[in-house]
mmCIF file of C-alpha atoms in Angstrom:
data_model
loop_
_atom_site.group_PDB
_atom_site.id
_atom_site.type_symbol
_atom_site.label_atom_id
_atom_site.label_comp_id
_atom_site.label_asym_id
_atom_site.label_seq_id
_atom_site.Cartn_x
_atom_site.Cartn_y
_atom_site.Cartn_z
ATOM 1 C CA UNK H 4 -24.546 73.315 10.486
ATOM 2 C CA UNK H 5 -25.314 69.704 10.511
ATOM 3 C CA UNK H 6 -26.238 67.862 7.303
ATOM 4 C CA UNK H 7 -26.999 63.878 6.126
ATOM 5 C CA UNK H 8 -26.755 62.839 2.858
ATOM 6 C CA UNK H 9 -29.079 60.489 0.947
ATOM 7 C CA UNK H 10 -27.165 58.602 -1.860
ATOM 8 C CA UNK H 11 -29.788 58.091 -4.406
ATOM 9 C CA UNK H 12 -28.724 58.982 -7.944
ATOM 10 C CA UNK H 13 -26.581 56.311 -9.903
ATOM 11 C CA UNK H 14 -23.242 56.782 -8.987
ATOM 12 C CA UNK H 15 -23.458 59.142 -6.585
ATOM 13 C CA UNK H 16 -21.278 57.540 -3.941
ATOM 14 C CA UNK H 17 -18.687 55.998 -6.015
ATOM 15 C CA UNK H 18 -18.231 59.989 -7.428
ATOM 16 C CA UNK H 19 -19.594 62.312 -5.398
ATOM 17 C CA UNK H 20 -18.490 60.751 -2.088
ATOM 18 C CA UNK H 21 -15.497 59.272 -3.455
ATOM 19 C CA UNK H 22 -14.187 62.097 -5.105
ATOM 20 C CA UNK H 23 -15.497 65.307 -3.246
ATOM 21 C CA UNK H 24 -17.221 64.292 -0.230
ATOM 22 C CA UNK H 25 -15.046 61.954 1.123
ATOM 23 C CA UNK H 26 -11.122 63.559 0.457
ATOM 24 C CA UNK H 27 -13.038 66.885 2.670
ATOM 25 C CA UNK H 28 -14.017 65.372 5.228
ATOM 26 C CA UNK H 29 -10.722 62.985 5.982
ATOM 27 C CA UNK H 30 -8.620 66.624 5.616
ATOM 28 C CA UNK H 31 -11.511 68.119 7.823
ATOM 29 C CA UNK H 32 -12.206 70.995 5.447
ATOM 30 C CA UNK H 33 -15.939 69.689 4.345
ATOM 31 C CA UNK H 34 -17.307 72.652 6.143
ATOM 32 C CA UNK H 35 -20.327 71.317 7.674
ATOM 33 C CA UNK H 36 -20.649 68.703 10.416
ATOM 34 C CA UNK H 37 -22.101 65.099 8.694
ATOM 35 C CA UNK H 38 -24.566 63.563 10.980
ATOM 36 C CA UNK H 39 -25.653 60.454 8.728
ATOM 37 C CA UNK H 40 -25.458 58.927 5.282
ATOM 38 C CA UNK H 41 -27.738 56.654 3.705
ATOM 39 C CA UNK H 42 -27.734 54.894 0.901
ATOM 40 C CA UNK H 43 -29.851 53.566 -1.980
ATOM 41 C CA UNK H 44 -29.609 51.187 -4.778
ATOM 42 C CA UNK H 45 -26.067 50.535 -6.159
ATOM 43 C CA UNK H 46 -24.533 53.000 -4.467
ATOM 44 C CA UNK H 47 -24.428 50.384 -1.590
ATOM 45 C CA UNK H 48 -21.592 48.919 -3.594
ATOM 46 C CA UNK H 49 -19.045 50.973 -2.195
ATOM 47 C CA UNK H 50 -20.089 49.689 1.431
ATOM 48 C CA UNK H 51 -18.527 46.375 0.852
ATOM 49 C CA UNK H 52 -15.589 45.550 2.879
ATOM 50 C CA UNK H 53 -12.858 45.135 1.093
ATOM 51 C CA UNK H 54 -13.445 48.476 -0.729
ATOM 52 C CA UNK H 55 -11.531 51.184 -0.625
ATOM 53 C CA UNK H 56 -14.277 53.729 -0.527
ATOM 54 C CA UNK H 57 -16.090 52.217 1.597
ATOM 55 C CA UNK H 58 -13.109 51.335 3.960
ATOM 56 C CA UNK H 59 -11.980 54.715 3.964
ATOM 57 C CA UNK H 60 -15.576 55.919 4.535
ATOM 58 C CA UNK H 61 -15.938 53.883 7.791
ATOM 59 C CA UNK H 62 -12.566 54.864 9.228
ATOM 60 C CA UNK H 63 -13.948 58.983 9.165
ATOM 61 C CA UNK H 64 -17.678 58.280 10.001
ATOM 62 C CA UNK H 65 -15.882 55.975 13.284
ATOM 63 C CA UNK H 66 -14.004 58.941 13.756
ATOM 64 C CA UNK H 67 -16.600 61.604 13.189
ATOM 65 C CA UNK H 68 -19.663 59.876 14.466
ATOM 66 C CA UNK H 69 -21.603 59.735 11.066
ATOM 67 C CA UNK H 70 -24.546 57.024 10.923
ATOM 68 C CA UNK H 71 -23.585 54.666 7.802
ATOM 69 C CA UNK H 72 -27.346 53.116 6.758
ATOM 70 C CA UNK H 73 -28.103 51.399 3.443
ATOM 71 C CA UNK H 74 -31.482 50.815 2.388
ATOM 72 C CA UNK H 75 -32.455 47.460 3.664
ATOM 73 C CA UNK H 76 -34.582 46.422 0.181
ATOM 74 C CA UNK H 77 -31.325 47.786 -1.408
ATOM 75 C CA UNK H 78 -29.050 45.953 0.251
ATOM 76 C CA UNK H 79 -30.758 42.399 0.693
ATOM 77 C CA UNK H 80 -31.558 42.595 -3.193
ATOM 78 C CA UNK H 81 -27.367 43.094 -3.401
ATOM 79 C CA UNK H 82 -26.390 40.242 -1.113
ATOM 80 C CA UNK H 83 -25.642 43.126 1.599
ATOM 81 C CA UNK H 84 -27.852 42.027 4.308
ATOM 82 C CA UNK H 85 -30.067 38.727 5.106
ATOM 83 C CA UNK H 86 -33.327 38.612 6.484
ATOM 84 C CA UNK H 87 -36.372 40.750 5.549
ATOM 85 C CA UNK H 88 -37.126 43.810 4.766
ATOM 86 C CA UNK H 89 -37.619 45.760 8.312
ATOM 87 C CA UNK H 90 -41.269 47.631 7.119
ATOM 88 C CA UNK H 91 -42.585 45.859 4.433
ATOM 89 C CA UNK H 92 -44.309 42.810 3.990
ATOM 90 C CA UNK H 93 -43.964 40.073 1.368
ATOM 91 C CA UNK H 94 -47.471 41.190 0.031
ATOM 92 C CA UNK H 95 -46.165 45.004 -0.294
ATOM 93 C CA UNK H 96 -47.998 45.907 2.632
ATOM 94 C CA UNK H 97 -46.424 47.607 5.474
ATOM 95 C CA UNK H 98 -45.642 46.290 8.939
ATOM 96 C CA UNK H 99 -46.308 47.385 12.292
ATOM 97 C CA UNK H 100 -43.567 45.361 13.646
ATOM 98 C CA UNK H 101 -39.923 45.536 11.967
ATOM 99 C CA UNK H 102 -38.264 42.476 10.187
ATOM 100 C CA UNK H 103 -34.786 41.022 10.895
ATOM 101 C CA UNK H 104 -32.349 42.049 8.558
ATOM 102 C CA UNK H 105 -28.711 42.231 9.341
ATOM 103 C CA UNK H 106 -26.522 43.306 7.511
ATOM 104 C CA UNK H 107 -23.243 40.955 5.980
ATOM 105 C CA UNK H 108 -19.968 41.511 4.459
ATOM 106 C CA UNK H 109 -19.802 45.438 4.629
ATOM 107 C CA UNK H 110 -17.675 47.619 6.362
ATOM 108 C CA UNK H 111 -16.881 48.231 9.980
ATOM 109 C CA UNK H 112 -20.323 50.151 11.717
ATOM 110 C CA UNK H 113 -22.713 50.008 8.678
ATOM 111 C CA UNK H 114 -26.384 49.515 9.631
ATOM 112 C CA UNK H 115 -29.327 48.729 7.245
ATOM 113 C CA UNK H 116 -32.405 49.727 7.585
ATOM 114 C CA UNK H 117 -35.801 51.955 5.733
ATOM 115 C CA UNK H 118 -37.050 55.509 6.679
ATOM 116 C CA UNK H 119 -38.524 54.930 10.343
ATOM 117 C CA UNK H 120 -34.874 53.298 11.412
ATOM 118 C CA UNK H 121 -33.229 56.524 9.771
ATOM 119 C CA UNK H 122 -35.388 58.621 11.710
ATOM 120 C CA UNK H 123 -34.951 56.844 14.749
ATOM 121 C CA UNK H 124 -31.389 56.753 14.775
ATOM 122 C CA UNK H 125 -30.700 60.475 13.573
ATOM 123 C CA UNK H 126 -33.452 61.401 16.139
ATOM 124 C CA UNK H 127 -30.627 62.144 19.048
ATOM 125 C CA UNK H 128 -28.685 64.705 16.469
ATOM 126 C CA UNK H 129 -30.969 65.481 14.209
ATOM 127 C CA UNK H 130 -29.271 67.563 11.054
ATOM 128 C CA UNK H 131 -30.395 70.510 9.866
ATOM 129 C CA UNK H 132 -30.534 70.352 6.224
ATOM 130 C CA UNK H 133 -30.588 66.808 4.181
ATOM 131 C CA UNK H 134 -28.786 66.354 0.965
ATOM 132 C CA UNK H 135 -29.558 64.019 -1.694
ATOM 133 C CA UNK H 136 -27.469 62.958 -4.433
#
């Protein structure tokens, strides 16, 4: 079975990941096969380089071929990313065109980016069930 996780709930990447998640899938006993993650609010924290979390986390997905995304809103409101937000305009209304956002000083092979970019890039190994914490 293949599965992505959605990191919304406070915390649930620094714990969750960090403490269960993660430790599984570096000894490969996890059980299921991780397509993406994406993730919301603080818990693009851990993403940073420099931390160990997120360091560790980027070594496995490399490894595994998991999709690392953050939430681009998330992550330009957190210093994570310059730009725009890819979907939305200034005004709140949405875009037919996407925005340039990049992300900045994260880990090795994270992307940013909202729902249609998740779709888009989990479109080619899609998983079966989707998890959020």
């Amino acid at each position: 079975m293949k599965v992505a996780y959605v990191f919304a709930m406070s915390r649930s990447a620094s714990y969750k990941l960090a403490q269960m998640i993660l430790p599984q899938l570096e000894a490969d006993t996890h059980g299921v096969d991780v397509v993406g993650m994406f993730f919301f609010d603080d818990n693009t924290f851990v993403l940073r380089e420099g931390d160990p979390i997120g360091e560790r986390l980027a070594k496995v997905a490399k490894e595994k071929g998991i999709l690392l995304m953050m939430c681009d809103m998330c992550a330009l409101e957190r210093n994570l990313a310059e730009g725009e937000p890819r979907w939305c305009a200034s005004d709140g209304t949405g875009r037919t065109e996407p925005g340039e956002c990049n992300v900045v000083n994260v880990v090795d092979g994270v992307t940013v980016g909202c729902f249609p970019d998740l779709y888009r890039a989990l479109a080619g190994n899609p998983p079966d069930q989707v998890i959020t914490l």
